[in-house]
GROMACS .gro file of C-alpha atoms in nm:
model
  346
    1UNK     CA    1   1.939   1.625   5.612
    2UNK     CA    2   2.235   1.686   5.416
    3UNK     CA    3   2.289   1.441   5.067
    4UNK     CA    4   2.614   1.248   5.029
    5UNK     CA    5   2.881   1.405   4.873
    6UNK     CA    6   2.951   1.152   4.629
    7UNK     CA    7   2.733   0.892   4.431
    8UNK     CA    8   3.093   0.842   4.259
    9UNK     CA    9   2.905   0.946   3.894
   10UNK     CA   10   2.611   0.736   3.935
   11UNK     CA   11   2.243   0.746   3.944
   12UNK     CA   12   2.083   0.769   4.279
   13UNK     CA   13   1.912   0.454   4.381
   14UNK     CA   14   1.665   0.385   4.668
   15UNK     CA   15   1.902   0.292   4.899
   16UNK     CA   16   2.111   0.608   4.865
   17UNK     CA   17   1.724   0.798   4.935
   18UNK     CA   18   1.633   0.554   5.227
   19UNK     CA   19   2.020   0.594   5.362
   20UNK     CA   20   1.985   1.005   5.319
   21UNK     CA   21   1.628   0.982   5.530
   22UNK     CA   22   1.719   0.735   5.733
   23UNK     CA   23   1.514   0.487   5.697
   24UNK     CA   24   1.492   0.136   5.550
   25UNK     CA   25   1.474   0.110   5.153
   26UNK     CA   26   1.131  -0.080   5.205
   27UNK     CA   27   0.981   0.235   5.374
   28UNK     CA   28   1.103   0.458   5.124
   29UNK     CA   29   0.980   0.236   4.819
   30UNK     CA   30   0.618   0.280   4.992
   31UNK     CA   31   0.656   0.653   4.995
   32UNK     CA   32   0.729   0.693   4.703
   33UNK     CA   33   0.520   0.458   4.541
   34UNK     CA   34   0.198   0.619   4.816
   35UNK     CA   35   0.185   0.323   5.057
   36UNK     CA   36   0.138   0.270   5.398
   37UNK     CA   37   0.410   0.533   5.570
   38UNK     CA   38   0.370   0.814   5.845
   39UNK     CA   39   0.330   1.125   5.704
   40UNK     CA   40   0.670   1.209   5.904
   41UNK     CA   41   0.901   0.948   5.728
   42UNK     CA   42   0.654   1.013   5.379
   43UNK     CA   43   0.797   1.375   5.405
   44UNK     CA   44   1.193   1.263   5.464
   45UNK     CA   45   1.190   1.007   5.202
   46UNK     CA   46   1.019   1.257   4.945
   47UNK     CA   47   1.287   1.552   5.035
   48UNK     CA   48   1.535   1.281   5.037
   49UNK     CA   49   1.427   1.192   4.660
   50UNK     CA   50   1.416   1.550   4.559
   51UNK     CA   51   1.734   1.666   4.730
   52UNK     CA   52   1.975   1.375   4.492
   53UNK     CA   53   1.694   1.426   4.175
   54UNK     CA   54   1.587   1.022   4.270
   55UNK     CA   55   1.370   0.914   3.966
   56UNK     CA   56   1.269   0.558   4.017
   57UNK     CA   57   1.255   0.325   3.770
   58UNK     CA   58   0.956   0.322   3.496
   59UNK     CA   59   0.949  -0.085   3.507
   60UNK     CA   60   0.978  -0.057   3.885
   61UNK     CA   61   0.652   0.151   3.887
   62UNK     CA   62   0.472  -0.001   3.653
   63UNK     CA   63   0.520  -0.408   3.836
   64UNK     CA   64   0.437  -0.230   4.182
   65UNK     CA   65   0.102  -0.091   4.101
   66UNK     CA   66  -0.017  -0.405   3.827
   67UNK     CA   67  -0.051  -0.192   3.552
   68UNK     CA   68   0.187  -0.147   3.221
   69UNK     CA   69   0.073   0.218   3.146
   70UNK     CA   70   0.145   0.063   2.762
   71UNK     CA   71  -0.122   0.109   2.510
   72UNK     CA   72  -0.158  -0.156   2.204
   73UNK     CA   73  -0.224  -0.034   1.868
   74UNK     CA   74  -0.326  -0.349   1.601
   75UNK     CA   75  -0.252  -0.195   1.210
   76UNK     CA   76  -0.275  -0.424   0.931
   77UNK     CA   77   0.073  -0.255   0.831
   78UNK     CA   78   0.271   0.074   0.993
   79UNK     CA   79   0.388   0.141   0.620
   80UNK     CA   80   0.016   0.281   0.447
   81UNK     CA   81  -0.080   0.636   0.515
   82UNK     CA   82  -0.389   0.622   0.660
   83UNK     CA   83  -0.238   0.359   0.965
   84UNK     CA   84   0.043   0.574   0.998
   85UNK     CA   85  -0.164   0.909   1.049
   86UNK     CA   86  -0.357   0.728   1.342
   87UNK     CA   87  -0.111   0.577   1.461
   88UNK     CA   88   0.113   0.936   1.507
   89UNK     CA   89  -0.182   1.105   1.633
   90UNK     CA   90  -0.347   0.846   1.897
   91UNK     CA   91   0.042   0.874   2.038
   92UNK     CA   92   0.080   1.238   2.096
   93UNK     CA   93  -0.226   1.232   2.322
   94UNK     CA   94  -0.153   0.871   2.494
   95UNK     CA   95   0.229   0.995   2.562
   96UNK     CA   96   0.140   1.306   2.689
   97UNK     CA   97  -0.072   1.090   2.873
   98UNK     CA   98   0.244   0.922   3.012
   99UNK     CA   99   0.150   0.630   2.789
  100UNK     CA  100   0.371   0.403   2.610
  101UNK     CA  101   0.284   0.247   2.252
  102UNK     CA  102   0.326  -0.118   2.170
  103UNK     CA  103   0.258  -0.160   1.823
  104UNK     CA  104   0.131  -0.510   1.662
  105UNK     CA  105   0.177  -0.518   1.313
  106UNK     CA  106  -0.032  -0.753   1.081
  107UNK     CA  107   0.236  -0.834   0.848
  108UNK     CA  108   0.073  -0.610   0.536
  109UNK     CA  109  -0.291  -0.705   0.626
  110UNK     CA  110  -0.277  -1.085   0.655
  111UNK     CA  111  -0.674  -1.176   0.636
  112UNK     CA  112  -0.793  -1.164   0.997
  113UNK     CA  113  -0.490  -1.146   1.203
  114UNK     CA  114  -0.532  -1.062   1.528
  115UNK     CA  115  -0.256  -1.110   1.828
  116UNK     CA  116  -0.365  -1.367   2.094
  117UNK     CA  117  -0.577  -1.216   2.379
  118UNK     CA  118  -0.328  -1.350   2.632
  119UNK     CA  119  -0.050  -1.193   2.430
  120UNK     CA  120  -0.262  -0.833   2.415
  121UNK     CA  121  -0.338  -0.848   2.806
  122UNK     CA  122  -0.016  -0.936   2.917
  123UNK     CA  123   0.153  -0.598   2.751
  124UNK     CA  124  -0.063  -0.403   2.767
  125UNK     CA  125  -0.336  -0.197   2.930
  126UNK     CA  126  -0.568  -0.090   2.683
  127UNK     CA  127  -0.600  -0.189   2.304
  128UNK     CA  128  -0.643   0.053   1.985
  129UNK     CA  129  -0.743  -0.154   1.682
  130UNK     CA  130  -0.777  -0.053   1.319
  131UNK     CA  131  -1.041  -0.228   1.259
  132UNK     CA  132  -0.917  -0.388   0.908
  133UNK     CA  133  -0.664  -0.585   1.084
  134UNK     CA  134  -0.931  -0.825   1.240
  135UNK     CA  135  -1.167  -1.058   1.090
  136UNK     CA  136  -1.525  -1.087   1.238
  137UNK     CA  137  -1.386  -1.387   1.510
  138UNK     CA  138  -1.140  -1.124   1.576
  139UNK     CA  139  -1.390  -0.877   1.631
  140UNK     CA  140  -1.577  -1.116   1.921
  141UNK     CA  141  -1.213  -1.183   2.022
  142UNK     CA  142  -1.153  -0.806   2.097
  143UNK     CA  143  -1.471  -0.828   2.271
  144UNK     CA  144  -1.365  -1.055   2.491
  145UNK     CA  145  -1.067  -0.868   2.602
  146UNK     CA  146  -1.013  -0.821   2.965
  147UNK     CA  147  -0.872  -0.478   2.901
  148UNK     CA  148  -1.036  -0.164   2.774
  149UNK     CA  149  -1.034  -0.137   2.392
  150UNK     CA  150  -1.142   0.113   2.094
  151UNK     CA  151  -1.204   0.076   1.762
  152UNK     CA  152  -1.058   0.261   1.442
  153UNK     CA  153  -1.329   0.237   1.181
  154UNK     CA  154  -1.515  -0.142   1.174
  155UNK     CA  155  -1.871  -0.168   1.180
  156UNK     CA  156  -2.062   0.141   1.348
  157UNK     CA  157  -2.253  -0.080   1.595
  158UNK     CA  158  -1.904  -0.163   1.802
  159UNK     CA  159  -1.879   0.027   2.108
  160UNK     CA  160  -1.595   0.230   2.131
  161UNK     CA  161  -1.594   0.254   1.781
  162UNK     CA  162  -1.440   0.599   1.633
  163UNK     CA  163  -1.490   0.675   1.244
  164UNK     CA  164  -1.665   0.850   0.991
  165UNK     CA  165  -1.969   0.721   0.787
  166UNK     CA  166  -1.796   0.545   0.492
  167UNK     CA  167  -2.129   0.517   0.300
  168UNK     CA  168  -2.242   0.881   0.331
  169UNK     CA  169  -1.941   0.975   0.241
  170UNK     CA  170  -1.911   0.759  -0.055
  171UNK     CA  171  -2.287   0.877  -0.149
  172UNK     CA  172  -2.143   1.260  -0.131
  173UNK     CA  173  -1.882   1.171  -0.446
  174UNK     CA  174  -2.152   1.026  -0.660
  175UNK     CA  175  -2.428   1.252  -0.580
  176UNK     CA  176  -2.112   1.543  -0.686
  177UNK     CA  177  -2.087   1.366  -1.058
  178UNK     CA  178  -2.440   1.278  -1.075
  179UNK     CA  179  -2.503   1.693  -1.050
  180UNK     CA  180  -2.221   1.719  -1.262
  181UNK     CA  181  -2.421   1.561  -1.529
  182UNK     CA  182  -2.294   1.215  -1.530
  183UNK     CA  183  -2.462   0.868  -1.585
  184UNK     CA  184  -2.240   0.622  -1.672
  185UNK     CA  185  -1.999   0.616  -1.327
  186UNK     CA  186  -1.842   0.357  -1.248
  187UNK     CA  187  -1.672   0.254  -0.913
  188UNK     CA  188  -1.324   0.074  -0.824
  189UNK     CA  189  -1.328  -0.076  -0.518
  190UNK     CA  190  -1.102  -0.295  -0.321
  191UNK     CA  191  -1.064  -0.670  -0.353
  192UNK     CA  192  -1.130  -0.922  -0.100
  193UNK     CA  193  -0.788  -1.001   0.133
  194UNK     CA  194  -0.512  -0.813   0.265
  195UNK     CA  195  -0.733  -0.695   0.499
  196UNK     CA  196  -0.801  -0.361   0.374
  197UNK     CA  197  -1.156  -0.450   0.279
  198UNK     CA  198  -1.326  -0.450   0.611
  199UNK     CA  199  -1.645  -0.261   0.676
  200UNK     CA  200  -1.551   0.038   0.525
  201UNK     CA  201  -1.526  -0.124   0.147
  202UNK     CA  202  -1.881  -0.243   0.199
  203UNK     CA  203  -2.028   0.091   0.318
  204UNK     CA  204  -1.877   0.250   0.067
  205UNK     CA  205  -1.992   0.004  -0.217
  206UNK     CA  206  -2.346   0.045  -0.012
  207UNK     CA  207  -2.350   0.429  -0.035
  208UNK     CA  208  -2.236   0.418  -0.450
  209UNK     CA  209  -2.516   0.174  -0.502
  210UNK     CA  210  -2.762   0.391  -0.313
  211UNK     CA  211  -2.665   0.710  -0.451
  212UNK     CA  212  -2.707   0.582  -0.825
  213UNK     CA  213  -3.082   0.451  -0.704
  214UNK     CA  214  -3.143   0.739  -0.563
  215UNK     CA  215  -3.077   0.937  -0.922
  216UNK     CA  216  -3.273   0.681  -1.105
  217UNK     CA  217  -2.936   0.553  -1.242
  218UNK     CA  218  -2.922   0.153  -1.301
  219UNK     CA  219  -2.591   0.032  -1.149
  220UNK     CA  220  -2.528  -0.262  -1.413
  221UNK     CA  221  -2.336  -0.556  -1.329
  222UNK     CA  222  -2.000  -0.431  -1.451
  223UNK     CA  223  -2.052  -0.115  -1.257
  224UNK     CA  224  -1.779  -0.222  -1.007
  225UNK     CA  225  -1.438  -0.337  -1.055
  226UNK     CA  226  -1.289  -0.476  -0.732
  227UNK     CA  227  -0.917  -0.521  -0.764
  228UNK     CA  228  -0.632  -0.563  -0.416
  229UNK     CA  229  -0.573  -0.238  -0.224
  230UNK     CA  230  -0.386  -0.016  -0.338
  231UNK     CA  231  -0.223   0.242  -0.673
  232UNK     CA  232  -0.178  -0.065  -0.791
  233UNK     CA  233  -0.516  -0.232  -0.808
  234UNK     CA  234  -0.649   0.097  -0.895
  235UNK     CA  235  -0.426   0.052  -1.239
  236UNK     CA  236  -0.529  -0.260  -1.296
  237UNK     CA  237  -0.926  -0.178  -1.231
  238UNK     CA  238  -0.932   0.070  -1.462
  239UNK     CA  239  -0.694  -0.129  -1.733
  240UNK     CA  240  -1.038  -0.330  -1.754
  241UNK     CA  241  -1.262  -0.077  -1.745
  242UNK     CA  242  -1.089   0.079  -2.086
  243UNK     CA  243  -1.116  -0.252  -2.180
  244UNK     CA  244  -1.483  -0.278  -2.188
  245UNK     CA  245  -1.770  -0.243  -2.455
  246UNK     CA  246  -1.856   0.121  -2.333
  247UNK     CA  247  -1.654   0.386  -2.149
  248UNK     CA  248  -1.804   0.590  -1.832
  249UNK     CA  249  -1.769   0.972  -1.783
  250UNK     CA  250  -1.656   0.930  -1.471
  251UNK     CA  251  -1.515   0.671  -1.228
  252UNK     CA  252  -1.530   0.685  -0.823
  253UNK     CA  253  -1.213   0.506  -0.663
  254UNK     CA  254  -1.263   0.360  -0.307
  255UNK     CA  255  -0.958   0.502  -0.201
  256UNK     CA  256  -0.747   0.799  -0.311
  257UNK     CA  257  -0.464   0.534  -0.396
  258UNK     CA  258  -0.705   0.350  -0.562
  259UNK     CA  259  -0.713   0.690  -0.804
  260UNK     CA  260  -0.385   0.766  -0.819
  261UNK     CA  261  -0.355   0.408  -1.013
  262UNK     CA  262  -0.694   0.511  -1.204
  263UNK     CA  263  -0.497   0.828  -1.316
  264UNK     CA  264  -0.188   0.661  -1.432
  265UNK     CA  265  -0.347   0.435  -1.688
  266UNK     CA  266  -0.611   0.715  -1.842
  267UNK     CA  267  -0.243   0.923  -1.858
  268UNK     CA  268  -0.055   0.639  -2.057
  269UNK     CA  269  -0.365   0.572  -2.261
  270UNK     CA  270  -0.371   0.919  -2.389
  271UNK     CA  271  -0.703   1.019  -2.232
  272UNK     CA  272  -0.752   1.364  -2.065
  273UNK     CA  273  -0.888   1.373  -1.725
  274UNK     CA  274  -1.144   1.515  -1.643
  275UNK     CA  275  -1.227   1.645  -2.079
  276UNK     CA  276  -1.233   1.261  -2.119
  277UNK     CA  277  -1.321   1.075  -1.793
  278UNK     CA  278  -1.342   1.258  -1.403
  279UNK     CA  279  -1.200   1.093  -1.137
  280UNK     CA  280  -1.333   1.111  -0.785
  281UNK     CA  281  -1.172   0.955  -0.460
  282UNK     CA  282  -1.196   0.913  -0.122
  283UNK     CA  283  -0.989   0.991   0.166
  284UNK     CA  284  -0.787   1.342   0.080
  285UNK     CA  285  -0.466   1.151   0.104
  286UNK     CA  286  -0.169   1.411   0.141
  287UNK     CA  287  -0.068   1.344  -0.251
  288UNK     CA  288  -0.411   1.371  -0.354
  289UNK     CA  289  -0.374   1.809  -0.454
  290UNK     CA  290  -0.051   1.711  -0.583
  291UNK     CA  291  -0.228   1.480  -0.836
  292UNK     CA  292  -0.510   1.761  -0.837
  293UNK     CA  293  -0.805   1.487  -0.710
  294UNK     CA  294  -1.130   1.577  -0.637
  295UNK     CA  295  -1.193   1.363  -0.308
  296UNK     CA  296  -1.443   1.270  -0.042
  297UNK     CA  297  -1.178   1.417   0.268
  298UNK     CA  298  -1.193   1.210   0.583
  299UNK     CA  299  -1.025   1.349   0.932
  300UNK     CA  300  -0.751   1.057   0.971
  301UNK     CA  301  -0.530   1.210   1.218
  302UNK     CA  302  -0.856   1.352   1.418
  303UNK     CA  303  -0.985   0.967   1.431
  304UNK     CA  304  -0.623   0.852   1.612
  305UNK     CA  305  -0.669   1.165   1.874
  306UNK     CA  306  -1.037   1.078   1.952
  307UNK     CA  307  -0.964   0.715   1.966
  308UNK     CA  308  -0.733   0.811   2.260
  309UNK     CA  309  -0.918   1.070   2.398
  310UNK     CA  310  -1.208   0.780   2.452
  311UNK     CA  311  -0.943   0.526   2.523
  312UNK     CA  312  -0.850   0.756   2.796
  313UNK     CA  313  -1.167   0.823   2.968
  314UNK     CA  314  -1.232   0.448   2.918
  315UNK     CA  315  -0.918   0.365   3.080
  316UNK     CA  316  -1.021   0.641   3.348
  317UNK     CA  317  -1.353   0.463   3.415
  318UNK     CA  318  -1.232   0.167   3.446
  319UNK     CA  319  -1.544   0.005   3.287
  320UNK     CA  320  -1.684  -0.138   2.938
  321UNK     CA  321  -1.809   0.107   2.713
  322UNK     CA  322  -2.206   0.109   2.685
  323UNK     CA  323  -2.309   0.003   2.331
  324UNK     CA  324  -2.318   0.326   2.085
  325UNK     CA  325  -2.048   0.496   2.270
  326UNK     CA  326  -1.828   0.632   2.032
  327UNK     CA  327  -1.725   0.903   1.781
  328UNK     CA  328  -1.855   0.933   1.408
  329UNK     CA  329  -1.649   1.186   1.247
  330UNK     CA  330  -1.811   1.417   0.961
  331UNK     CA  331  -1.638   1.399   0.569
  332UNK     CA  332  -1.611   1.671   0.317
  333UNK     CA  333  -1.625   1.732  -0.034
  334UNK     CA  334  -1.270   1.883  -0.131
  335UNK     CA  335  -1.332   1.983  -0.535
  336UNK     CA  336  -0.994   2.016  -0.747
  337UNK     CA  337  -0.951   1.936  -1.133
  338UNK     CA  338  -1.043   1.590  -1.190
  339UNK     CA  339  -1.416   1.626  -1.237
  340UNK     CA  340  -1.604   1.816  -1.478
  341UNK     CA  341  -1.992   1.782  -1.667
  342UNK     CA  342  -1.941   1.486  -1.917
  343UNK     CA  343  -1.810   1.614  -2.253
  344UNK     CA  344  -2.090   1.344  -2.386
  345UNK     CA  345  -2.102   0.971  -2.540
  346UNK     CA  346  -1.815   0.843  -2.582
   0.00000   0.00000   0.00000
């Protein structure tokens, strides 16, 4: 079987293999692809491939077997950390995989967006979803899907659902000040909207609530201050919390970007942190030692790679997960500067 001299600089196509093994271009798309062939003209067409470096085409592949071997992945946004972190490691595994990522952006967390279920099925193969980018209809929606799917954070009764335990975690940072010496604590938490707000707001509200019971500390009515998403809610939160009748010691932020807004305003307003008021967050966001914050650390980038491990065996199994299946990550305590015992009333 000798190869033709000249493909005149292009790439080899099937007909140049089927021509080389002589054989029809039907016969060696089935070869290739593993269909019906004898295992003599399999053999030719697959040293005829090898011998001119054939690689057919991905799109080829993909229509002949019915499958797009393209994962979905639904964010709120691709801009925030957190969605980005997943996002980068659920694709090293799923492209090593030999996976492709299709990603579905919810233009900045538009309440309860959710692409159509036709749209997701006809993409796509399988569906990773950060769970703040659907409401609860889009959570029965994603249900419904007639492909496999897993679930980034959301509530922890989801199958397929990979996270950590938002209100545990929350509970660590407010047990931390409570030891600390601190009573007055209040909490900044996210607002309703923009989809950030999900399940993991409300665990984390649940877990501050519980840990202050717990002490024997009466969360009072002002206790949280819910403000949109982001350094800049957390600015204006805690604008009204120096605003109020009676400072706390200490002040647990939802999020570390939450905090980093927190920080700013105590900065401007002349008061020390943590002589004057500790700060606690929650996430270990990359900037959070550069702002020295004492945070509740979640694994972000370990919650993409599990998601696709799962997604993977899912994907392998062919089946829906059974309910409970799923990954619940553990949190930390990371301590830095921006807590210390209350100084005393202020």
């Amino acid at each position: 079987m000798t190869p033709p001299s000249v493909l005149r600089g292009r790439r080899p196509g099937i007909v140049d293999v089927a021509r080389l093994a002589q054989v029809s271009p039907s016969t060696a798309s089935r070869a290739i692809r593993g269909g019906a062939v004898s295992p003599d003209r399999r053999d030719r067409v697959l040293r005829a491939a090898a011998q001119l470096a054939y690689v057919p085409l991905q799109a080829a592949v993909r229509l002949s077997s019915g499958r797009t071997r393209t994962v979905g992945v639904v964010v709120p946004t691709a801009e925030r950390w957190f969605f980005v972190e997943v996002v980068t490691a659920a694709a090293r595994v799923l492209r090593a995989a030999g996976y492709d990522l299709l990603i579905f952006d919810g233009g900045h967390g538009e309440p309860g967006w959710l692409p159509e279920a036709g749209e997701l099925r006809s993409k796509v193969d399988a569906v990773v979803l950060v769970a703040s980018a659907a409401s609860d209809d889009g959570m029965l929606a994603l249900r419904d899907l007639a492909v496999p799917a897993v679930v980034v954070g959301g509530p922890r009764d989801v199958p397929g659902r990979v996270g950590v335990d938002d209100e545990s975690g929350a509970a660590t940072a407010v047990r931390h000040l409570v030891l600390l010496g601190h009573r007055r604590i209040a909490m900044i938490a996210g607002g309703t909207g923009a989809g950030f707000d999900r399940t993991s707001s409300s665990a984390r509200r649940a877990g501050f609530r519980g840990a202050l019971e717990a002490a024997g500390i009466p969360a009072g009515s002002a206790a949280i201050v819910s403000r949109p998403w982001g350094v800049a809610g957390g600015a204006a939160a805690m604008e009204e919390i120096l605003g109020g009748d009676r400072l706390p010691t200490a002040v647990f932020a939802e999020s570390d970007e939450m905090a980093f807004g927190a920080l700013q305003v105590l900065r401007r307003a002349g008061l020390e942190v943590p002589r004057d008021i500790s700060v606690i967050g929650f996430d270990n966001h990359e900037m959070a030692a550069v702002f020295d914050l004492t945070t509740v650390a979640q694994p972000v980038a370990d919650q993409g790679r599990a998601a696709a491990v799962l997604l993977l065996e899912l994907l392998g199994q062919g089946g829906p997960l059974h309910p409970g299946a799923g990954v619940t990550l553990p949190t930390s305590l990371i301590v830095r500067g921006s807590v210390c015992p209350p100084k005393g009333e202020l």
